[in-house]
Structures are given as C-alpha cells and as structure tokens.
mmCIF file of C-alpha atoms and ligand atoms in Angstrom:
data_model
loop_
_atom_site.group_PDB
_atom_site.id
_atom_site.type_symbol
_atom_site.label_atom_id
_atom_site.label_comp_id
_atom_site.label_asym_id
_atom_site.label_seq_id
_atom_site.Cartn_x
_atom_site.Cartn_y
_atom_site.Cartn_z
ATOM 1 C CA UNK A 1 0.090 0.045 -0.016
ATOM 2 C CA UNK A 2 2.979 2.295 0.961
ATOM 3 C CA UNK A 3 4.259 1.586 -3.042
ATOM 4 C CA UNK A 4 0.504 2.573 -4.126
ATOM 5 C CA UNK A 5 1.120 5.620 -2.340
ATOM 6 C CA UNK A 6 4.720 6.909 -3.099
ATOM 7 C CA UNK A 7 3.975 5.556 -6.888
ATOM 8 C CA UNK A 8 1.736 8.421 -6.969
ATOM 9 C CA UNK A 9 -1.564 6.311 -8.290
ATOM 10 C CA UNK A 10 -4.163 4.661 -6.234
ATOM 11 C CA UNK A 11 -7.614 4.843 -8.388
ATOM 12 C CA UNK A 12 -8.867 2.120 -9.668
ATOM 13 C CA UNK A 13 -7.168 -0.079 -12.681
ATOM 14 C CA UNK A 14 -3.469 0.592 -11.483
ATOM 15 C CA UNK A 15 -0.596 -1.352 -11.261
ATOM 16 C CA UNK A 16 -1.816 -3.301 -8.357
ATOM 17 C CA UNK A 17 -5.350 -3.834 -9.841
ATOM 18 C CA UNK A 18 -3.837 -5.334 -12.955
ATOM 19 C CA UNK A 19 -1.498 -7.374 -11.012
ATOM 20 C CA UNK A 20 -4.546 -9.098 -8.686
ATOM 21 C CA UNK A 21 -6.464 -9.516 -12.197
ATOM 22 C CA UNK A 22 -3.758 -11.212 -13.571
ATOM 23 C CA UNK A 23 -3.107 -13.577 -10.778
ATOM 24 C CA UNK A 24 -6.909 -14.329 -10.815
ATOM 25 C CA UNK A 25 -6.954 -15.070 -14.767
ATOM 26 C CA UNK A 26 -4.266 -16.883 -14.120
ATOM 27 C CA UNK A 27 -6.325 -19.270 -11.653
ATOM 28 C CA UNK A 28 -9.598 -19.409 -13.480
ATOM 29 C CA UNK A 29 -8.409 -19.016 -16.975
ATOM 30 C CA UNK A 30 -11.489 -16.067 -17.714
ATOM 31 C CA UNK A 31 -11.224 -12.464 -17.642
ATOM 32 C CA UNK A 32 -11.468 -11.187 -14.261
ATOM 33 C CA UNK A 33 -12.436 -7.408 -13.520
ATOM 34 C CA UNK A 34 -12.065 -6.302 -9.951
ATOM 35 C CA UNK A 35 -14.948 -4.541 -8.380
ATOM 36 C CA UNK A 36 -15.553 -2.806 -5.188
ATOM 37 C CA UNK A 37 -17.941 -5.772 -3.692
ATOM 38 C CA UNK A 38 -19.510 -8.895 -4.621
ATOM 39 C CA UNK A 39 -22.384 -7.245 -4.338
ATOM 40 C CA UNK A 40 -21.623 -5.039 -7.360
ATOM 41 C CA UNK A 41 -20.563 -7.491 -9.335
ATOM 42 C CA UNK A 42 -23.700 -8.928 -9.113
ATOM 43 C CA UNK A 43 -25.101 -5.821 -9.982
ATOM 44 C CA UNK A 44 -23.004 -5.562 -12.995
ATOM 45 C CA UNK A 45 -24.184 -9.239 -13.991
ATOM 46 C CA UNK A 46 -27.803 -8.113 -13.898
ATOM 47 C CA UNK A 47 -27.040 -5.054 -16.122
ATOM 48 C CA UNK A 48 -25.539 -7.650 -18.721
ATOM 49 C CA UNK A 49 -28.351 -9.563 -19.159
ATOM 50 C CA UNK A 50 -30.487 -6.640 -20.368
ATOM 51 C CA UNK A 51 -33.163 -7.988 -17.860
ATOM 52 C CA UNK A 52 -36.651 -6.215 -17.920
ATOM 53 C CA UNK A 53 -39.729 -5.992 -15.534
ATOM 54 C CA UNK A 54 -40.954 -9.305 -14.857
ATOM 55 C CA UNK A 55 -38.065 -11.323 -15.545
ATOM 56 C CA UNK A 56 -37.439 -14.268 -13.626
ATOM 57 C CA UNK A 57 -33.776 -15.559 -11.772
ATOM 58 C CA UNK A 58 -33.785 -18.621 -10.005
ATOM 59 C CA UNK A 59 -31.742 -18.599 -6.884
ATOM 60 C CA UNK A 60 -31.692 -20.427 -3.830
ATOM 61 C CA UNK A 61 -33.587 -18.817 -0.584
ATOM 62 C CA UNK A 62 -30.632 -19.569 1.679
ATOM 63 C CA UNK A 63 -27.738 -17.022 0.388
ATOM 64 C CA UNK A 64 -26.966 -13.576 0.877
ATOM 65 C CA UNK A 65 -29.598 -10.482 0.322
ATOM 66 C CA UNK A 66 -27.291 -9.273 -2.486
ATOM 67 C CA UNK A 67 -28.288 -12.042 -4.810
ATOM 68 C CA UNK A 68 -31.620 -10.936 -4.916
ATOM 69 C CA UNK A 69 -31.401 -7.199 -4.510
ATOM 70 C CA UNK A 70 -28.952 -7.032 -7.765
ATOM 71 C CA UNK A 71 -31.899 -8.373 -9.924
ATOM 72 C CA UNK A 72 -34.756 -6.764 -8.179
ATOM 73 C CA UNK A 73 -32.775 -3.341 -8.642
ATOM 74 C CA UNK A 74 -32.928 -4.219 -12.531
ATOM 75 C CA UNK A 75 -36.857 -4.388 -12.151
ATOM 76 C CA UNK A 76 -36.649 -8.414 -12.038
ATOM 77 C CA UNK A 77 -37.943 -10.752 -9.802
ATOM 78 C CA UNK A 78 -35.938 -13.715 -7.537
ATOM 79 C CA UNK A 79 -37.593 -16.738 -7.735
ATOM 80 C CA UNK A 80 -36.496 -18.771 -4.476
ATOM 81 C CA UNK A 81 -35.961 -22.555 -4.428
ATOM 82 C CA UNK A 82 -34.809 -24.834 -2.084
ATOM 83 C CA UNK A 83 -31.070 -26.485 -1.286
ATOM 84 C CA UNK A 84 -30.019 -29.990 -0.783
ATOM 85 C CA UNK A 85 -29.671 -31.382 2.740
ATOM 86 C CA UNK A 86 -25.616 -31.935 3.779
ATOM 87 C CA UNK A 87 -24.167 -29.347 1.165
ATOM 88 C CA UNK A 88 -27.140 -26.186 1.281
ATOM 89 C CA UNK A 89 -26.005 -25.801 -2.364
ATOM 90 C CA UNK A 90 -28.982 -25.323 -5.112
ATOM 91 C CA UNK A 91 -31.408 -28.553 -5.516
ATOM 92 C CA UNK A 92 -31.317 -28.946 -9.359
ATOM 93 C CA UNK A 93 -34.788 -30.541 -9.140
ATOM 94 C CA UNK A 94 -36.259 -27.649 -7.692
ATOM 95 C CA UNK A 95 -34.571 -25.766 -10.470
ATOM 96 C CA UNK A 96 -36.002 -27.499 -13.234
ATOM 97 C CA UNK A 97 -39.361 -27.062 -11.256
ATOM 98 C CA UNK A 98 -38.735 -23.169 -11.080
ATOM 99 C CA UNK A 99 -38.273 -23.032 -14.805
ATOM 100 C CA UNK A 100 -40.908 -20.614 -16.713
ATOM 101 C CA UNK A 101 -41.119 -18.884 -20.060
ATOM 102 C CA UNK A 102 -39.848 -15.625 -18.132
ATOM 103 C CA UNK A 103 -37.041 -17.042 -16.583
ATOM 104 C CA UNK A 104 -33.905 -15.567 -17.621
ATOM 105 C CA UNK A 105 -30.816 -17.079 -15.698
ATOM 106 C CA UNK A 106 -30.023 -19.457 -12.510
ATOM 107 C CA UNK A 107 -27.840 -18.426 -9.903
ATOM 108 C CA UNK A 108 -26.103 -20.602 -7.840
ATOM 109 C CA UNK A 109 -23.748 -20.540 -4.797
ATOM 110 C CA UNK A 110 -21.191 -23.109 -3.763
ATOM 111 C CA UNK A 111 -22.135 -22.636 -0.011
ATOM 112 C CA UNK A 112 -19.406 -23.195 2.274
ATOM 113 C CA UNK A 113 -16.910 -23.314 -0.539
ATOM 114 C CA UNK A 114 -18.471 -26.923 -1.827
ATOM 115 C CA UNK A 115 -19.211 -27.036 -5.420
ATOM 116 C CA UNK A 116 -22.762 -27.233 -6.424
ATOM 117 C CA UNK A 117 -23.805 -29.959 -8.262
ATOM 118 C CA UNK A 118 -22.356 -28.435 -11.753
ATOM 119 C CA UNK A 119 -23.113 -31.812 -13.827
ATOM 120 C CA UNK A 120 -26.813 -31.698 -13.330
ATOM 121 C CA UNK A 121 -26.828 -27.687 -13.038
ATOM 122 C CA UNK A 122 -24.819 -27.322 -16.583
ATOM 123 C CA UNK A 123 -27.181 -29.687 -18.359
ATOM 124 C CA UNK A 124 -30.346 -28.368 -17.139
ATOM 125 C CA UNK A 125 -28.764 -24.657 -18.082
ATOM 126 C CA UNK A 126 -28.015 -25.738 -21.316
ATOM 127 C CA UNK A 127 -31.100 -27.647 -21.988
ATOM 128 C CA UNK A 128 -33.090 -24.623 -21.359
ATOM 129 C CA UNK A 129 -30.711 -22.089 -22.892
ATOM 130 C CA UNK A 130 -30.243 -20.309 -19.555
ATOM 131 C CA UNK A 131 -27.094 -18.563 -18.241
ATOM 132 C CA UNK A 132 -25.811 -19.375 -15.102
ATOM 133 C CA UNK A 133 -24.322 -16.777 -12.628
ATOM 134 C CA UNK A 134 -21.927 -18.516 -9.955
ATOM 135 C CA UNK A 135 -21.808 -16.418 -6.839
ATOM 136 C CA UNK A 136 -18.389 -18.310 -6.113
ATOM 137 C CA UNK A 137 -17.809 -15.722 -2.551
ATOM 138 C CA UNK A 138 -17.348 -18.904 -0.758
ATOM 139 C CA UNK A 139 -15.712 -20.816 -3.662
ATOM 140 C CA UNK A 140 -12.580 -19.281 -4.853
ATOM 141 C CA UNK A 141 -10.066 -21.894 -4.717
ATOM 142 C CA UNK A 142 -12.308 -24.579 -4.744
ATOM 143 C CA UNK A 143 -12.920 -27.300 -7.545
ATOM 144 C CA UNK A 144 -15.382 -29.318 -9.302
ATOM 145 C CA UNK A 145 -13.796 -32.626 -11.123
ATOM 146 C CA UNK A 146 -10.703 -30.332 -11.599
ATOM 147 C CA UNK A 147 -11.948 -27.330 -12.501
ATOM 148 C CA UNK A 148 -12.149 -24.034 -10.725
ATOM 149 C CA UNK A 149 -15.116 -23.173 -9.061
ATOM 150 C CA UNK A 150 -15.931 -19.662 -10.783
ATOM 151 C CA UNK A 151 -15.145 -20.974 -14.280
ATOM 152 C CA UNK A 152 -18.323 -22.505 -14.970
ATOM 153 C CA UNK A 153 -21.230 -19.753 -15.383
ATOM 154 C CA UNK A 154 -21.392 -17.171 -17.754
ATOM 155 C CA UNK A 155 -20.731 -14.578 -14.836
ATOM 156 C CA UNK A 156 -19.267 -15.692 -11.440
ATOM 157 C CA UNK A 157 -18.894 -13.124 -8.725
ATOM 158 C CA UNK A 158 -15.800 -13.332 -6.344
ATOM 159 C CA UNK A 159 -15.923 -11.397 -2.750
ATOM 160 C CA UNK A 160 -13.005 -9.864 -1.265
ATOM 161 C CA UNK A 161 -14.807 -8.896 2.284
ATOM 162 C CA UNK A 162 -12.938 -9.082 5.323
ATOM 163 C CA UNK A 163 -14.975 -12.151 6.103
ATOM 164 C CA UNK A 164 -13.765 -14.406 3.037
ATOM 165 C CA UNK A 165 -10.689 -16.713 2.803
ATOM 166 C CA UNK A 166 -8.803 -13.467 1.050
ATOM 167 C CA UNK A 167 -9.886 -10.138 1.143
ATOM 168 C CA UNK A 168 -9.002 -6.468 1.216
ATOM 169 C CA UNK A 169 -11.378 -5.273 3.569
ATOM 170 C CA UNK A 170 -13.957 -4.451 1.009
ATOM 171 C CA UNK A 171 -13.792 -5.536 -2.472
ATOM 172 C CA UNK A 172 -14.806 -8.261 -5.183
ATOM 173 C CA UNK A 173 -14.598 -9.068 -8.675
ATOM 174 C CA UNK A 174 -16.769 -9.881 -11.772
ATOM 175 C CA UNK A 175 -15.347 -13.228 -13.748
ATOM 176 C CA UNK A 176 -16.425 -13.330 -17.399
ATOM 177 C CA UNK A 177 -16.389 -16.395 -18.695
ATOM 178 C CA UNK A 178 -18.105 -15.516 -21.860
ATOM 179 C CA UNK A 179 -15.428 -12.845 -23.895
ATOM 180 C CA UNK A 180 -18.209 -11.769 -25.540
ATOM 181 C CA UNK A 181 -19.307 -9.674 -22.355
ATOM 182 C CA UNK A 182 -16.079 -8.044 -21.642
ATOM 183 C CA UNK A 183 -16.306 -4.591 -23.657
ATOM 184 C CA UNK A 184 -20.026 -4.130 -22.072
ATOM 185 C CA UNK A 185 -18.599 -4.971 -18.600
ATOM 186 C CA UNK A 186 -15.630 -2.553 -18.665
ATOM 187 C CA UNK A 187 -17.946 0.113 -20.016
ATOM 188 C CA UNK A 188 -20.293 -0.693 -17.046
ATOM 189 C CA UNK A 189 -17.672 -0.559 -14.353
ATOM 190 C CA UNK A 190 -16.261 2.691 -15.723
ATOM 191 C CA UNK A 191 -19.865 4.470 -15.024
ATOM 192 C CA UNK A 192 -21.608 3.615 -18.544
ATOM 193 C CA UNK A 193 -18.288 5.220 -20.540
ATOM 194 C CA UNK A 194 -15.961 3.895 -22.696
ATOM 195 C CA UNK A 195 -12.837 5.008 -20.328
ATOM 196 C CA UNK A 196 -11.149 1.782 -20.300
ATOM 197 C CA UNK A 197 -10.992 1.723 -24.386
ATOM 198 C CA UNK A 198 -9.487 5.454 -24.089
ATOM 199 C CA UNK A 199 -6.805 4.346 -21.589
ATOM 200 C CA UNK A 200 -5.755 1.771 -24.112
ATOM 201 C CA UNK A 201 -5.617 4.252 -26.900
ATOM 202 C CA UNK A 202 -8.623 2.546 -28.762
ATOM 203 C CA UNK A 203 -10.834 5.403 -28.795
ATOM 204 C CA UNK A 204 -10.178 9.132 -29.003
ATOM 205 C CA UNK A 205 -11.971 10.437 -26.034
ATOM 206 C CA UNK A 206 -14.362 9.058 -23.796
ATOM 207 C CA UNK A 207 -17.938 9.223 -23.667
ATOM 208 C CA UNK A 208 -21.186 7.928 -22.256
ATOM 209 C CA UNK A 209 -22.461 5.128 -24.096
ATOM 210 C CA UNK A 210 -24.245 2.680 -21.305
ATOM 211 C CA UNK A 211 -25.839 2.612 -18.288
ATOM 212 C CA UNK A 212 -23.123 1.475 -15.250
ATOM 213 C CA UNK A 213 -21.903 2.908 -12.101
ATOM 214 C CA UNK A 214 -18.615 3.531 -10.210
ATOM 215 C CA UNK A 215 -17.427 -0.173 -9.706
ATOM 216 C CA UNK A 216 -13.684 0.323 -9.814
ATOM 217 C CA UNK A 217 -11.716 -1.013 -6.635
ATOM 218 C CA UNK A 218 -9.140 1.424 -5.809
ATOM 219 C CA UNK A 219 -5.344 0.492 -5.989
ATOM 220 C CA UNK A 220 -5.088 0.961 -2.457
ATOM 221 C CA UNK A 221 -7.023 -2.255 -1.716
ATOM 222 C CA UNK A 222 -6.014 -3.818 -4.641
ATOM 223 C CA UNK A 223 -2.547 -3.410 -3.357
ATOM 224 C CA UNK A 224 -3.309 -5.329 -0.140
ATOM 225 C CA UNK A 225 -5.409 -7.915 -1.988
ATOM 226 C CA UNK A 226 -2.124 -8.693 -4.091
ATOM 227 C CA UNK A 227 -0.370 -9.762 -0.609
ATOM 228 C CA UNK A 228 -3.385 -11.897 0.176
ATOM 229 C CA UNK A 229 -3.342 -13.320 -3.364
ATOM 230 C CA UNK A 230 0.345 -13.922 -3.084
ATOM 231 C CA UNK A 231 -0.350 -16.122 0.561
ATOM 232 C CA UNK A 232 -2.853 -17.746 -1.108
ATOM 233 C CA UNK A 233 -0.854 -21.525 -0.481
ATOM 234 C CA UNK A 234 -0.642 -20.992 2.926
ATOM 235 C CA UNK A 235 -4.165 -19.423 3.528
ATOM 236 C CA UNK A 236 -5.594 -22.375 2.184
ATOM 237 C CA UNK A 237 -3.052 -24.781 3.761
ATOM 238 C CA UNK A 238 -4.359 -23.398 7.161
ATOM 239 C CA UNK A 239 -8.254 -23.083 6.519
ATOM 240 C CA UNK A 240 -7.981 -27.240 5.177
ATOM 241 C CA UNK A 241 -6.221 -28.003 8.318
ATOM 242 C CA UNK A 242 -8.991 -26.169 10.618
ATOM 243 C CA UNK A 243 -11.547 -27.700 8.648
ATOM 244 C CA UNK A 244 -10.653 -31.395 8.975
ATOM 245 C CA UNK A 245 -9.694 -30.974 12.400
ATOM 246 C CA UNK A 246 -12.812 -30.011 13.380
ATOM 247 C CA UNK A 247 -14.501 -32.411 11.110
ATOM 248 C CA UNK A 248 -12.559 -35.286 12.545
ATOM 249 C CA UNK A 249 -12.262 -34.170 16.181
ATOM 250 C CA UNK A 250 -16.110 -33.592 16.788
ATOM 251 C CA UNK A 251 -16.976 -36.562 14.902
ATOM 252 C CA UNK A 252 -18.136 -38.326 18.561
ATOM 253 C CA UNK A 253 -19.350 -35.725 20.072
ATOM 254 C CA UNK A 254 -21.712 -34.926 17.275
ATOM 255 C CA UNK A 255 -22.692 -38.600 16.850
ATOM 256 C CA UNK A 256 -23.475 -38.595 20.290
ATOM 257 C CA UNK A 257 -25.804 -35.247 20.312
ATOM 258 C CA UNK A 258 -27.262 -36.195 16.803
ATOM 259 C CA UNK A 259 -25.842 -33.118 15.317
ATOM 260 C CA UNK A 260 -25.302 -33.438 11.723
ATOM 261 C CA UNK A 261 -21.486 -32.417 10.227
ATOM 262 C CA UNK A 262 -21.071 -30.924 6.546
ATOM 263 C CA UNK A 263 -21.127 -33.549 3.622
ATOM 264 C CA UNK A 264 -17.933 -34.344 2.106
ATOM 265 C CA UNK A 265 -17.234 -32.884 -1.523
ATOM 266 C CA UNK A 266 -16.810 -36.223 -3.331
ATOM 267 C CA UNK A 267 -16.483 -34.466 -6.818
ATOM 268 C CA UNK A 268 -13.884 -31.929 -5.883
ATOM 269 C CA UNK A 269 -11.817 -29.912 -3.395
ATOM 270 C CA UNK A 270 -13.580 -27.840 -1.283
ATOM 271 C CA UNK A 271 -12.689 -23.851 -0.759
ATOM 272 C CA UNK A 272 -12.597 -24.572 2.992
ATOM 273 C CA UNK A 273 -14.625 -21.441 3.604
ATOM 274 C CA UNK A 274 -16.441 -22.382 6.603
ATOM 275 C CA UNK A 275 -17.544 -25.592 8.914
ATOM 276 C CA UNK A 276 -20.903 -25.692 10.232
ATOM 277 C CA UNK A 277 -22.652 -28.158 12.392
ATOM 278 C CA UNK A 278 -26.668 -28.723 12.018
ATOM 279 C CA UNK A 279 -28.276 -29.002 15.463
ATOM 280 C CA UNK A 280 -31.653 -31.034 16.192
ATOM 281 C CA UNK A 281 -33.689 -27.647 16.967
ATOM 282 C CA UNK A 282 -33.483 -23.830 16.832
ATOM 283 C CA UNK A 283 -33.793 -24.158 20.903
ATOM 284 C CA UNK A 284 -30.540 -26.269 21.168
ATOM 285 C CA UNK A 285 -28.930 -24.302 18.345
ATOM 286 C CA UNK A 286 -29.477 -21.083 20.548
ATOM 287 C CA UNK A 287 -28.433 -23.094 23.751
ATOM 288 C CA UNK A 288 -25.045 -23.914 21.915
ATOM 289 C CA UNK A 289 -24.403 -20.473 20.739
ATOM 290 C CA UNK A 290 -25.079 -19.211 24.153
ATOM 291 C CA UNK A 291 -22.457 -22.078 25.910
ATOM 292 C CA UNK A 292 -20.122 -21.127 23.451
ATOM 293 C CA UNK A 293 -20.339 -17.063 24.182
ATOM 294 C CA UNK A 294 -19.941 -18.089 27.996
ATOM 295 C CA UNK A 295 -16.672 -19.282 27.424
ATOM 296 C CA UNK A 296 -15.788 -16.241 25.170
ATOM 297 C CA UNK A 297 -16.204 -18.228 21.765
ATOM 298 C CA UNK A 298 -18.512 -16.504 18.938
ATOM 299 C CA UNK A 299 -20.415 -19.199 16.911
ATOM 300 C CA UNK A 300 -22.986 -17.615 14.376
ATOM 301 C CA UNK A 301 -25.745 -18.832 12.538
ATOM 302 C CA UNK A 302 -25.968 -18.004 8.798
ATOM 303 C CA UNK A 303 -28.566 -16.825 6.250
ATOM 304 C CA UNK A 304 -32.317 -16.359 7.292
ATOM 305 C CA UNK A 305 -34.765 -17.241 4.575
ATOM 306 C CA UNK A 306 -34.992 -15.001 1.871
ATOM 307 C CA UNK A 307 -38.107 -16.101 0.688
ATOM 308 C CA UNK A 308 -39.913 -15.228 3.963
ATOM 309 C CA UNK A 309 -37.860 -12.092 4.532
ATOM 310 C CA UNK A 310 -40.033 -8.835 4.574
ATOM 311 C CA UNK A 311 -38.759 -7.506 1.274
ATOM 312 C CA UNK A 312 -39.932 -10.412 -0.227
ATOM 313 C CA UNK A 313 -43.395 -10.313 1.525
ATOM 314 C CA UNK A 314 -43.450 -6.437 0.301
ATOM 315 C CA UNK A 315 -42.556 -7.209 -3.270
ATOM 316 C CA UNK A 316 -45.276 -9.823 -3.030
ATOM 317 C CA UNK A 317 -43.565 -12.717 -4.413
ATOM 318 C CA UNK A 318 -45.069 -15.761 -4.831
ATOM 319 C CA UNK A 319 -45.057 -17.981 -1.583
ATOM 320 C CA UNK A 320 -42.215 -20.695 -1.711
ATOM 321 C CA UNK A 321 -41.922 -23.950 0.283
ATOM 322 C CA UNK A 322 -38.288 -24.062 1.264
ATOM 323 C CA UNK A 323 -38.025 -26.991 3.902
ATOM 324 C CA UNK A 324 -34.209 -27.458 4.033
ATOM 325 C CA UNK A 325 -33.697 -23.668 3.942
ATOM 326 C CA UNK A 326 -35.878 -23.792 7.104
ATOM 327 C CA UNK A 327 -33.601 -26.269 8.876
ATOM 328 C CA UNK A 328 -30.602 -24.299 7.589
ATOM 329 C CA UNK A 329 -31.690 -20.844 8.698
ATOM 330 C CA UNK A 330 -32.757 -22.555 12.206
ATOM 331 C CA UNK A 331 -30.094 -24.894 13.323
ATOM 332 C CA UNK A 332 -27.026 -24.546 11.520
ATOM 333 C CA UNK A 333 -24.219 -22.853 13.421
ATOM 334 C CA UNK A 334 -20.961 -21.882 12.253
ATOM 335 C CA UNK A 335 -17.701 -22.424 14.116
ATOM 336 C CA UNK A 336 -14.967 -20.009 14.433
ATOM 337 C CA UNK A 337 -12.630 -20.671 11.064
ATOM 338 C CA UNK A 338 -10.259 -17.866 10.268
ATOM 339 C CA UNK A 339 -6.603 -17.618 8.668
ATOM 340 C CA UNK A 340 -4.503 -16.719 11.698
ATOM 341 C CA UNK A 341 -6.539 -19.040 14.143
ATOM 342 C CA UNK A 342 -4.143 -20.766 16.724
ATOM 343 C CA UNK A 343 -4.027 -24.826 17.563
ATOM 344 C CA UNK A 344 -4.800 -23.440 21.212
ATOM 345 C CA UNK A 345 -7.683 -21.341 20.055
ATOM 346 C CA UNK A 346 -9.362 -24.228 18.175
ATOM 347 C CA UNK A 347 -8.576 -26.756 21.013
ATOM 348 C CA UNK A 348 -10.457 -24.707 23.357
ATOM 349 C CA UNK A 349 -13.797 -24.380 21.146
ATOM 350 C CA UNK A 350 -13.551 -28.307 20.469
ATOM 351 C CA UNK A 351 -13.377 -28.667 24.435
ATOM 352 C CA UNK A 352 -16.289 -26.066 24.932
ATOM 353 C CA UNK A 353 -18.166 -28.038 22.337
ATOM 354 C CA UNK A 354 -17.465 -31.521 23.940
ATOM 355 C CA UNK A 355 -18.405 -30.007 27.396
ATOM 356 C CA UNK A 356 -21.894 -28.519 25.825
ATOM 357 C CA UNK A 357 -22.390 -32.244 24.195
ATOM 358 C CA UNK A 358 -21.862 -34.312 27.171
ATOM 359 C CA UNK A 359 -23.767 -31.813 29.476
ATOM 360 C CA UNK A 360 -27.172 -32.428 27.073
ATOM 361 C CA UNK A 361 -26.295 -36.100 26.814
ATOM 362 C CA UNK A 362 -25.968 -36.496 30.572
ATOM 363 C CA UNK A 363 -29.452 -34.020 30.735
ATOM 364 C CA UNK A 364 -31.195 -36.752 28.608
ATOM 365 C CA UNK A 365 -30.189 -39.525 30.571
ATOM 366 C CA UNK A 366 -31.429 -38.569 33.961
HETATM 367 C C1 PLP B 401 -19.896 -12.459 0.898
HETATM 368 C C2 PLP B 401 -20.958 -12.668 0.036
HETATM 369 C C3 PLP B 401 -21.840 -11.745 -0.752
HETATM 370 C C4 PLP B 401 -21.377 -10.080 -0.761
HETATM 371 O O1 PLP B 401 -20.328 -10.235 -0.854
HETATM 372 P P1 PLP B 401 -19.780 -8.316 -0.527
HETATM 373 O O2 PLP B 401 -18.606 -8.492 -1.215
HETATM 374 O O3 PLP B 401 -19.574 -8.010 0.745
HETATM 375 O O4 PLP B 401 -21.003 -7.415 -1.523
HETATM 376 C C5 PLP B 401 -22.525 -12.256 -1.730
HETATM 377 N N1 PLP B 401 -22.922 -13.623 -1.968
HETATM 378 C C6 PLP B 401 -22.464 -14.352 -1.004
HETATM 379 C C7 PLP B 401 -22.524 -15.797 -0.827
HETATM 380 C C8 PLP B 401 -21.680 -14.040 0.381
HETATM 381 O O5 PLP B 401 -20.963 -14.977 1.148
#
C-alpha cells in the first residue's frame, strides 16, 4: 500500500489492480475485473443480462441478500428455490420445477466453498438455454472435477470482504467466462463510459455509452489484495487443516448429540470457507451459541430465508416452500474459522463444544 501511495496512483485500474486481475485470471482462465464488492459484481451481471420488468431469476432462498437485490434493482423477480440437505447448495430438481418462459438465468452459490452439483446444473442450463451466474464468494480456490469454481457460469462473482478467505477489507470481482461480455462489462464498471478503451488508446475521447456505475476498486485496496493472493497457498492450507480438525475431532460429540456435520465433497476440493454443524432444534442451536459465548467463543448462525424476508413479502413474491432452507436458517451454526486461528484457540473451541455435548447427553439420561 505504501508502494501504491509513493507511486502516486491510488485510483482504480492501476498497477496493483492489474496484478491482482492477472493472478486471478491465471487461476480461473477467464477475464477478471476487480470491483468494489461481490454485491456490485452481481449488479453488473444483472446489467449485462439486459433484464426487463417481470423477468425471473432462479436462486436459492438460502443465500446472501445481494443475490436477490442485484436483480430486483433491474426490475427482475427473484424466484427462490430450496437447497439440498448436507451441502445446502441449490437443489437441481427445484430449479427444473421453477423454470417458466420468463426465466432468464439461474444463480447458484457454492455454499461453504463446496461445489454445487455442476453436472446437473450445467445440463439444465444447456437444455433450457439459460445462463448460470455463479456467486463464488465462498468458492474461490475450490474445484469441481478438477475445474476451478468460478469458471462455470457465464458470470462468476467473487468477494474480498473481510469475512472471506482472502480479502482487502471490502472488494470483489466479476469473472467473465464468455469473452463477448468483456467490452460491455468494462463500460458498465466505468460509469457507463468507454474510459477503459480510451486509456488503451482504442478511442480518442471517452464518452457516455451505456448504463453503469462506479465499480472500480482503488489500487490501495488492490495492493492489499495482491499480498493476500501471494499468500493464498498458506492461507488455504491453514483453512483446510482447521476444517479437517473440526471434522475429525468433533465426530464423536456430533454422533452422540445427533448433530449433522457437513457432507464431504466427493466431486472436488472444497475452498474451506466455513465449517458448520446442524443441531436438532432451534432451541438447541441457541443454547449452543450461548454456551460457547459463555466461554468467550463466537459461533454464529447464517442466512435467514430470503423467501420469508420482509422485503420478499413487500414485493408480493409468490410463496415458496423451502423446508431445507428453513432447517439451515434455524439449526445451522458456524464455528470460528479464520486464517490466523491458532492450534490452542481451536482446541479451546473443540473442548467447549465437547463439554456442551456431554452436558446435554447427561441431561437426557437423567
Ligand atoms: C459475502 C457474500 C456476498 C457479498 O459480498 P460483498 O463483497 O460483501 O458484497 C455475496 N454472496 C455471498 C454468497 C457472500 O457470501
């Protein structure tokens, strides 16, 4: 970051931004545009699809709110479908049932960094000629049958928010897997102007040519991101270790308590974005969170059902039935997993969980 400042250029699309984009392109084999957030990359995807009022986008109800908002902002309608138990990724059968003549795209999320059922989803998308938008906020560095997550959809989006595997505080990227989208994406990212072409010398002045917004990431943040990218192997190695230690050491407690652990990814390598347990009831999940909090450990639940959200109600979207999403919203709990978590810290978390599990099984016996 000091280098960016002394180089005298900290606006977007500078030396560090290009370096981070090239690094990500090397990984994904597609064009990557850094953006100010994953939310903004999703908004860009929606603009690139040229949606009109009433167009439908199929997406999981169990996801981050930006997936829906990006399309609602364009007048389109999110159609929420359920996820699969175990992986909590979009259910391909539910996608098929939700397709109508107004469907314009399928949005998928590799929840926790584990690939969706890409074979089936790609077949559905091809059969119905629908683009896939791959929200890859959790899946960067993960793969499916040897192919990197983020390389499947017509668009993929990345998040470099502080809570993600690698980050720059706030940031994101749009991955363009169809080169035909690149020129317009550059314009949309630059406030609807052909400024990118102007800087390349391809046009002699830059003009307003399309809709767009201010989506370019500052080179200061890109410099921060470059260092994170340089350290990605060490970061991923550590996350993998933490994930597997939870999975192995919590097996007995989970079995005794009747908790579900995440399903193992049979078709690829997880990005190890998060580790979770699924409790038997919402009450037990709340007691679990409170018990860990008493030990100074922060465990948190995750997405609340979008199909039950106040804004979905306000929009008057048709009622959806998503029983697995309801389970995930009510009973899933995420365990602490961060890049610089120490072995001792993880031991403390595991002991606290084991103590909670044995208190509960004793209570059941008496
Ligand atoms: C974090 C996250 C986002 C939003 O990312 P921002 O960069 O904060 O906009 C979107 N989708 C998913 C699945 C996420 O986890």
